[in-house]
Coordinates of C-alpha atoms and ligand atoms in Angstrom, one line a residue:
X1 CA 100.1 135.1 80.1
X2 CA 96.8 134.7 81.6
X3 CA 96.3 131.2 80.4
X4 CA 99.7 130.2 81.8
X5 CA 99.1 131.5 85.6
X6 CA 95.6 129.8 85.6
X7 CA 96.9 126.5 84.3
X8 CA 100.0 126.5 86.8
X9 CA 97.4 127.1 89.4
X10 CA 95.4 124.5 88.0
X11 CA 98.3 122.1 88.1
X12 CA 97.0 121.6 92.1
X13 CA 93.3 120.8 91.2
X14 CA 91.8 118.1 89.5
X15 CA 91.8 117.2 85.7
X16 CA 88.4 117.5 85.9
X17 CA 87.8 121.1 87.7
X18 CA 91.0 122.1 84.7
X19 CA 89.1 120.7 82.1
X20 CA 85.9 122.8 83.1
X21 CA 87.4 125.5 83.5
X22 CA 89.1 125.2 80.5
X23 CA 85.9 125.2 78.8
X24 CA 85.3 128.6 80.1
X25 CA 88.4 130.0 79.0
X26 CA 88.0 128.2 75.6
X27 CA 84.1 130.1 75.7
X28 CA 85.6 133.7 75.9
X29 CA 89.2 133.2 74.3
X30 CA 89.0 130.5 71.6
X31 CA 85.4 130.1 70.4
X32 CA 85.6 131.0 66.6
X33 CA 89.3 132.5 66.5
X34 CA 91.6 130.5 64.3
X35 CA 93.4 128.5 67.0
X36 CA 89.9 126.9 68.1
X37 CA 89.4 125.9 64.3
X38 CA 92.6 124.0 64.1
X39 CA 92.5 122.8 67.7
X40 CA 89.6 120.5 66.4
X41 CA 92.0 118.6 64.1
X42 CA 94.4 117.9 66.1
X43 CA 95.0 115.0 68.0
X44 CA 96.4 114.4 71.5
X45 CA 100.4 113.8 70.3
X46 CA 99.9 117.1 68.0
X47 CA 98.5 119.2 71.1
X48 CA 101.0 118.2 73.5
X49 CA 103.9 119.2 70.8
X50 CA 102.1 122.6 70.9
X51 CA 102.2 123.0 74.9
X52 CA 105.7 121.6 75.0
X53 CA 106.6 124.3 72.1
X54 CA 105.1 126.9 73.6
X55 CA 107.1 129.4 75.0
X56 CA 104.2 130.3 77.8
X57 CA 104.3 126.7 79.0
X58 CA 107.0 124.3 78.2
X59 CA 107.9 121.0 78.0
X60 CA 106.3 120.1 81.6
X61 CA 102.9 120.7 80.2
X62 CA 100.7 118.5 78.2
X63 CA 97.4 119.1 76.3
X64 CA 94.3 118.4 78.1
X65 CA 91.7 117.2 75.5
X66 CA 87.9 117.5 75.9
X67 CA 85.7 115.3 73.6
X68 CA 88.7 115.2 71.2
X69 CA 89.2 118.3 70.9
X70 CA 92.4 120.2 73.2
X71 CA 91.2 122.6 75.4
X72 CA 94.3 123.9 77.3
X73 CA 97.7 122.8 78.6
X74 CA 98.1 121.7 82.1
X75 CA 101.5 120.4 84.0
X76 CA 102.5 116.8 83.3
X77 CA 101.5 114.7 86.3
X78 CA 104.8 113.4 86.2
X79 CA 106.1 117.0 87.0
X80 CA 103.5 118.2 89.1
X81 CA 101.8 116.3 91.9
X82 CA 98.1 115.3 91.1
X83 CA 95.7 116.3 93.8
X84 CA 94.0 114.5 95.8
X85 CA 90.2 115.1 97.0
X86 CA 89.9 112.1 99.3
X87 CA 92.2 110.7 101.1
X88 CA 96.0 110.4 99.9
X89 CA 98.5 107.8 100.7
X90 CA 102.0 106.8 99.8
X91 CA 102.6 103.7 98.2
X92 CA 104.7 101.6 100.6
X93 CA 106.5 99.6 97.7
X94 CA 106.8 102.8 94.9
X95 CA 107.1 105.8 97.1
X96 CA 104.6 107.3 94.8
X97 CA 101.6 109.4 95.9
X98 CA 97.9 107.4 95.8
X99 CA 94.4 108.6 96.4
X100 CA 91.3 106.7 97.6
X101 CA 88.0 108.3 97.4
X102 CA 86.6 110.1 99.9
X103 CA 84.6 107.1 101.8
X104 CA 88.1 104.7 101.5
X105 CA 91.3 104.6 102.9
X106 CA 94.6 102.9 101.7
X107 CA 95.2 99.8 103.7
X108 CA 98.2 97.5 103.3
X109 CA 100.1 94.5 103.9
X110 CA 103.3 95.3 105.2
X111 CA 105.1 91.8 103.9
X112 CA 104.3 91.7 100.4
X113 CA 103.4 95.8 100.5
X114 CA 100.3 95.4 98.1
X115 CA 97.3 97.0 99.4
X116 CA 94.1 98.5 98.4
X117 CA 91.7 101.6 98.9
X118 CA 89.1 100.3 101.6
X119 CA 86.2 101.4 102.8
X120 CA 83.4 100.5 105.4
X121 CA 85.0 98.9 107.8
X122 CA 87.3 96.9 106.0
X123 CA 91.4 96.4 105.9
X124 CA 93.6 94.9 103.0
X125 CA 95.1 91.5 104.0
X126 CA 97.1 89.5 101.3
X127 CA 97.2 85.9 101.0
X128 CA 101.1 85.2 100.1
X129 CA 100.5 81.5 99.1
X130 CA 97.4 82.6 95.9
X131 CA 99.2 85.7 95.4
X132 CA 96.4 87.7 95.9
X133 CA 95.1 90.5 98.0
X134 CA 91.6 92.4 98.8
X135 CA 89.7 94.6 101.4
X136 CA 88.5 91.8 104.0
X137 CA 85.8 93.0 107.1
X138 CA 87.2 93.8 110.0
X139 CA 89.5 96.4 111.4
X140 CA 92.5 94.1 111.5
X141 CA 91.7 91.3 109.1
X142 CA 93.1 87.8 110.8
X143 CA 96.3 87.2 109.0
X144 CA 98.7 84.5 110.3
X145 CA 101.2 84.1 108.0
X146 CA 102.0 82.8 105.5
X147 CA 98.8 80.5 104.9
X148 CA 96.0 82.9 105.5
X149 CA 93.8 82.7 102.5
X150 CA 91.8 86.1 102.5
X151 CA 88.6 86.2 101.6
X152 CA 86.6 88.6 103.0
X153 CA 84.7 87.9 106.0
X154 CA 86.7 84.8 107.1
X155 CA 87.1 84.0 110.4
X156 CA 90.6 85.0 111.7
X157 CA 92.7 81.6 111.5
X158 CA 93.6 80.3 115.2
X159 CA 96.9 80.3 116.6
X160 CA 99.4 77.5 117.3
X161 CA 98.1 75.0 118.7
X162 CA 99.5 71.8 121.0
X163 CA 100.1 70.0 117.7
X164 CA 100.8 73.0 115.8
X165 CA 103.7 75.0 117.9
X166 CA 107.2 74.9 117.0
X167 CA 108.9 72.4 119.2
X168 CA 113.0 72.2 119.7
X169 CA 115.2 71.0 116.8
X170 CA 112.5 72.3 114.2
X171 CA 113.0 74.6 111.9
X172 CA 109.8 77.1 111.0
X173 CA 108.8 77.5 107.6
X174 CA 105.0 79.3 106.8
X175 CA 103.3 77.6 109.2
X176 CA 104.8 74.5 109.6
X177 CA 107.5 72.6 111.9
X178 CA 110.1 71.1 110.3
X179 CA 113.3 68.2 110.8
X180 CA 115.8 68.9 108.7
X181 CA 118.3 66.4 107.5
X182 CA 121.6 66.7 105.4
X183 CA 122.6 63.2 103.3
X184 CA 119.0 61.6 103.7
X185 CA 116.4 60.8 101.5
X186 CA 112.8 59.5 102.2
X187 CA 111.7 58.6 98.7
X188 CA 108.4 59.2 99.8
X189 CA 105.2 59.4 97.4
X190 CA 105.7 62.1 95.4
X191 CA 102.6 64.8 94.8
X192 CA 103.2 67.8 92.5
X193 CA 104.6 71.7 93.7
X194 CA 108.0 72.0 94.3
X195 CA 109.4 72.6 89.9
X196 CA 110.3 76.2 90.7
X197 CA 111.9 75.9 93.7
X198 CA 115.7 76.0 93.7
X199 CA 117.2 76.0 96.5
X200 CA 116.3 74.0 100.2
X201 CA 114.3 76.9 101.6
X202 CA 112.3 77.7 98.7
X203 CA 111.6 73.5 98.8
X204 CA 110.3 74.2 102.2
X205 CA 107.9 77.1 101.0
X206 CA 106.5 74.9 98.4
X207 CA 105.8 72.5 100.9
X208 CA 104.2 75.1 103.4
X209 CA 102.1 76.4 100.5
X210 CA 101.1 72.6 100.0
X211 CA 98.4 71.7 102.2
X212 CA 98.6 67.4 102.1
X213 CA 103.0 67.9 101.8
X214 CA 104.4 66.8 105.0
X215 CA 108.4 66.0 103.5
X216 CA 110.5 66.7 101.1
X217 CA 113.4 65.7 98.8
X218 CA 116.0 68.3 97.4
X219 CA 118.4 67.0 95.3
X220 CA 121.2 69.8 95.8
X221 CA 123.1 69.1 93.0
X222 CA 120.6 69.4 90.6
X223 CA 118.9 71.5 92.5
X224 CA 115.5 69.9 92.1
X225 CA 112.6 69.8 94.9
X226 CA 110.1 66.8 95.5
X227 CA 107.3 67.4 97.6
X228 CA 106.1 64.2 99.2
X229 CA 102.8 62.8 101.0
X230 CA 104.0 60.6 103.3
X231 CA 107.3 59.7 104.9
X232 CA 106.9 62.1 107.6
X233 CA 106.9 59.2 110.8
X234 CA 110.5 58.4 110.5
X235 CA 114.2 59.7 110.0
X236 CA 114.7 59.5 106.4
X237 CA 115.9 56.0 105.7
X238 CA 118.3 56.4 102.9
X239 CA 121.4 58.1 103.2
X240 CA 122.4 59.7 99.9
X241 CA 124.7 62.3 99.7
X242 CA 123.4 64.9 97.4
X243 CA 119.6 64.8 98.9
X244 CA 118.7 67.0 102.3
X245 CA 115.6 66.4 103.1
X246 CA 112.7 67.8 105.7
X247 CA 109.8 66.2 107.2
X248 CA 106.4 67.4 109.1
X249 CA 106.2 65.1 112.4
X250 CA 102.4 64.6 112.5
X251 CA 100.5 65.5 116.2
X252 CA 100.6 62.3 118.7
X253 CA 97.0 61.0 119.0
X254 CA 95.3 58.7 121.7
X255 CA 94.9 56.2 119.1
X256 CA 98.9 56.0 118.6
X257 CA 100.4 52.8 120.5
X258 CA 102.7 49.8 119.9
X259 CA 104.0 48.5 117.4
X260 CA 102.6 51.0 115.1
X261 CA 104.5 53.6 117.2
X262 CA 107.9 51.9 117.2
X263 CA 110.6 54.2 115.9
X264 CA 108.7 56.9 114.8
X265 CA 108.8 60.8 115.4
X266 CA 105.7 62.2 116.8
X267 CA 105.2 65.8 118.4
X268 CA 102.7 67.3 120.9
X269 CA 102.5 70.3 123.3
X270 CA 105.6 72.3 121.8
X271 CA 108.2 68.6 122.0
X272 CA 109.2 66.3 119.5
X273 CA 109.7 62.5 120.4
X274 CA 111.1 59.5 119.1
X275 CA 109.3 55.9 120.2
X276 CA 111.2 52.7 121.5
X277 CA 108.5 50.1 121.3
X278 CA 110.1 47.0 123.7
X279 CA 112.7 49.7 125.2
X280 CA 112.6 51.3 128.5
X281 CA 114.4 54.3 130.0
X282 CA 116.7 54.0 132.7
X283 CA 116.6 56.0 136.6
X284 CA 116.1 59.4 137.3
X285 CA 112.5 60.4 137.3
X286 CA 111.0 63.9 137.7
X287 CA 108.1 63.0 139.4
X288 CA 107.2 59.2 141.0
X289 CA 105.3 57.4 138.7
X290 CA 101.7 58.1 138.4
X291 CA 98.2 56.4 136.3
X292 CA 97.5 58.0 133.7
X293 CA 94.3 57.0 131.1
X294 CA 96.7 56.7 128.1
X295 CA 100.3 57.0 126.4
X296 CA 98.6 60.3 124.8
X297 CA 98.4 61.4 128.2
X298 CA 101.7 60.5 129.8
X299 CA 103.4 62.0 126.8
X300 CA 101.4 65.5 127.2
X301 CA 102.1 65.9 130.8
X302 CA 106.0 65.3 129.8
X303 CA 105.9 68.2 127.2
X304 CA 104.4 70.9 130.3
X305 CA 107.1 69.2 133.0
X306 CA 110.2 71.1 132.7
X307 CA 113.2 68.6 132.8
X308 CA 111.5 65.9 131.2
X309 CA 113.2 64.1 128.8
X310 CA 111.2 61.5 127.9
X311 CA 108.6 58.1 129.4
X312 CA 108.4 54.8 129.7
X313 CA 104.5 53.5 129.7
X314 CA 102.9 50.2 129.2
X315 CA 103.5 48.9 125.6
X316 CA 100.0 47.4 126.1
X317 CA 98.4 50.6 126.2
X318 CA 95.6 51.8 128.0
X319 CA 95.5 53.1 131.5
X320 CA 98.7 52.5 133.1
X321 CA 101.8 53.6 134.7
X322 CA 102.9 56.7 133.3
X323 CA 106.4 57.7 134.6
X324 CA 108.2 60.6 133.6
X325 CA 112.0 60.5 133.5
X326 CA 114.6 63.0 134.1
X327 CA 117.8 61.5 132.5
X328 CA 118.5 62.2 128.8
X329 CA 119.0 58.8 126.9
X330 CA 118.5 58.9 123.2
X331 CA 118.1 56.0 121.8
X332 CA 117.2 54.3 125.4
X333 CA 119.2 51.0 125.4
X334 CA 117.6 49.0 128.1
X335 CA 115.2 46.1 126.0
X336 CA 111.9 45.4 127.6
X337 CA 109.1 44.0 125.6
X338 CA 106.3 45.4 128.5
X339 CA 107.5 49.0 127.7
X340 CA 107.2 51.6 125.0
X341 CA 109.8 54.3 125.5
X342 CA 109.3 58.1 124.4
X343 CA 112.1 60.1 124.4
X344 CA 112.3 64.4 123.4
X345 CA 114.3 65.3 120.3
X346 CA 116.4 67.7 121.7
X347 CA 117.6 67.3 125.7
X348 CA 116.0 69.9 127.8
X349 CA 117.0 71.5 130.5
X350 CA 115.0 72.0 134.2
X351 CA 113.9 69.8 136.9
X352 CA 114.9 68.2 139.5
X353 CA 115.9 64.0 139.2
X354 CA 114.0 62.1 142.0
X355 CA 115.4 58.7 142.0
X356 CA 112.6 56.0 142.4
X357 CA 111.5 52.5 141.1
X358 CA 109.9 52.6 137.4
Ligands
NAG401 C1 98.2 112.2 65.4 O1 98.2 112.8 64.1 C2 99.4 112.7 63.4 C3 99.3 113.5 62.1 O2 98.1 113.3 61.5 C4 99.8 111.3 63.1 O3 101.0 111.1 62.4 C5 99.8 110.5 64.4 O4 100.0 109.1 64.2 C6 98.6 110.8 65.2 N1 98.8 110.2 66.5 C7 97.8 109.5 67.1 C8 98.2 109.0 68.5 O5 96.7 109.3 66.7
NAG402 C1 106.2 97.8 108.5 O1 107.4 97.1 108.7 C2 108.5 98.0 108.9 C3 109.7 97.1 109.0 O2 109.5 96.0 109.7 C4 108.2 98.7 110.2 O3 109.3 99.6 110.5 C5 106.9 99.5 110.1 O4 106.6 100.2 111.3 C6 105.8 98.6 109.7 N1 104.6 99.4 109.4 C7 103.4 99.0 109.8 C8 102.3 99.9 109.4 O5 103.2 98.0 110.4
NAG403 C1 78.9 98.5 105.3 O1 78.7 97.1 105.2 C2 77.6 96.6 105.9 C3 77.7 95.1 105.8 O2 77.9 94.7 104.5 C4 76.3 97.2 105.4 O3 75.2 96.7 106.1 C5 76.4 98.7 105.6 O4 75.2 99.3 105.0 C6 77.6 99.3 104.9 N1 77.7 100.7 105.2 C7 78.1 101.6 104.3 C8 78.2 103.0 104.8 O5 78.3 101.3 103.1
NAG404 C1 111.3 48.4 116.7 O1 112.1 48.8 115.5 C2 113.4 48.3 115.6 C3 114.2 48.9 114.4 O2 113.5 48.6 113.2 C4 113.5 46.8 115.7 O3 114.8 46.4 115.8 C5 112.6 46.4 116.9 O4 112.5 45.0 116.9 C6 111.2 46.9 116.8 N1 110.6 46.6 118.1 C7 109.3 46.2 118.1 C8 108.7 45.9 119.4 O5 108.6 46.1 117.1

């Protein structure tokens, strides 16, 4: 009756304080009775079949050995909750109780819920795309998702940026800015990723999780995904019904003119454009035309106007007139082999029209 109320009581400490005291009990109760002599034959299965058949403790308790040898009976964890001496936690993804040590604290990611004890300093931050987690320095480790690759001590990755930001008619997917298309395929160079990916968003994961993919192929009926390496400047060019595809516009650069340019997508300061090389916009300007040192230029001051839906600039390139227009005309029909036209994705709204010569 004695054993029973100590162990019960002992269900609340620590193995390790129940085992040594245990030992003490064992010192004045056991030590050269018969139960102590058959106690050392017995293995861990056999003792717990004696706790569980013993009418004092039950089938909640278990044997607690000591060097091979059973030493007592204490609740089954599973029954009885285990202490903690440091600091305890709930698992986020098991509702079960943790402990870290003393020095440590449990830290998590709250999208994947993995997390760690960490100490010094340190929080858990999980990298989604190597499926792995750790205690990184800092108090909130830089985690932008979904491409944050922790390893400790790395500086936090920056925020979208003017190439980076989402701009209208994309669609986000870890990270990166998509155009979506349903019929189209760009048969472009094929790189590997993309086998277990079954269905059109998790084709866009792999591609996010891809650092050189910028498009894709997803055959829907056969439910296959092909990441690609190029293809990303242009619409896809063939239409085929059972492929939807996706591509990564890349950033306009000041290197970026005529004809290279001609029909292709290109993105900067949070916009998406489409270039007309040899076409020119019609009236309806939100500003009178200005000099600007580059295309690059013209095309960044459009994406921070409100109401601007697209230039017209020198196809020649360098300094020139830069003139930002205000009427929405996608694909601009007016030919002009002096002009390169830029026109947004997606109309936007704002601005006022100011009619004036181009
Ligand atoms: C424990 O001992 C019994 C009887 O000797 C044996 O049948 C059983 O396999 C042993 N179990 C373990 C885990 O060693
Ligand atoms: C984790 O996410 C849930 C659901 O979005 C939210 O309710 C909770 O406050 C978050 N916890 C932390 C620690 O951020
Ligand atoms: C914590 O980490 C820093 C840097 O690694 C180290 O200099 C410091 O001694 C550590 N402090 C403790 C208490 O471990
Ligand atoms: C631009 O591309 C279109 C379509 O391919 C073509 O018809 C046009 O001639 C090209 N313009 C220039 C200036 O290259």
């Amino acid at each position: 009756m004695r054993l029973k109320a100590t162990y019960a009581l002992l269900g609340l400490l620590s193995l390790t304080i129940a085992q040594e005291i245990a030992q003490e009990f064992l010192a004045y109760d056991f030590i050269d009775t018969q139960a102590a002599i058959q106690a050392t034959a017995m293995n861990k299965t056999q003792a717990d079949a004696i706790c569980a058949s013993d009418p004092f403790y039950g089938p909640n308790y278990e044997a607690v050995m000591k060097d091979g040898v059973p030493v007592g009976c204490v609740c089954k964890p599973s029954v009885c909750p285990q202490p903690c001496f440091g600091n305890p936690y709930i698992d986020p993804k098991t509702g079960g109780r943790g402990c870290c040590s003393l020095d440590q604290k449990y830290s998590y990611d709250n999208t994947s819920l993995t997390g760690a004890c960490c100490g010094n300093g340190t929080s858990y931050a999980y990298d989604p795309v190597a499926g792995v987690g750790g205690c990184c320095n800092g108090p909130t480790p830089g985690f932008y998702p979904p491409t944050y690759s922790c390893s400790c001590g790395a500086p936090k990755p920056l925020p979208p940026d003017e190439c980076t930001k989402p701009f209208p008619k994309s669609v986000q997917n870890g990270g990166k800015n998509y155009l979506t298309y349903t019929g189209r395929a760009t048969y472009a160079t094929n790189i590997p990723g993309g086998g277990d990916a079954k269905t059109f968003n998790q084709c866009l994961a792999a591609c996010s999780a891809t650092s050189n993919c910028v498009a894709l192929d997803f055959i829907t009926d056969l439910k296959q995904c092909y990441l690609k390496s190029d293809g990303n400047d242009k619409v896809p060019s063939r239409q085929q019904n059972n492929v939807d595809s996706a591509i990564i516009p890349a950033c306009l650069t000041k290197n970026d003119k005529c004809p290279a340019l001609n029909q292709t997508i290109k993105v900067y300061g949070g916009q998406g454009y489409t270039f007309y090389c040899g076409r020119v916009l019609g009236t309806g300007n939100v500003k009178p035309t200005y000099t600007t040192p580059d295309l690059f230029t013209c095309v960044s001051d459009c994406s921070k106007t409100p109401g601007c839906q697209g230039v017209n600039y020198p196809a020649a390139g360098g300094a020139g007139a830069c003139n930002l227009k205000s009427n929405y005309e996608s694909p601009p029909k007016t030919v002009n082999a002096y002009y390169v036209a830029a026109v947004v994705l997606k109309q936007r709204v704002g601005g006022s029209s100011v009619e004036s010569e181009l």
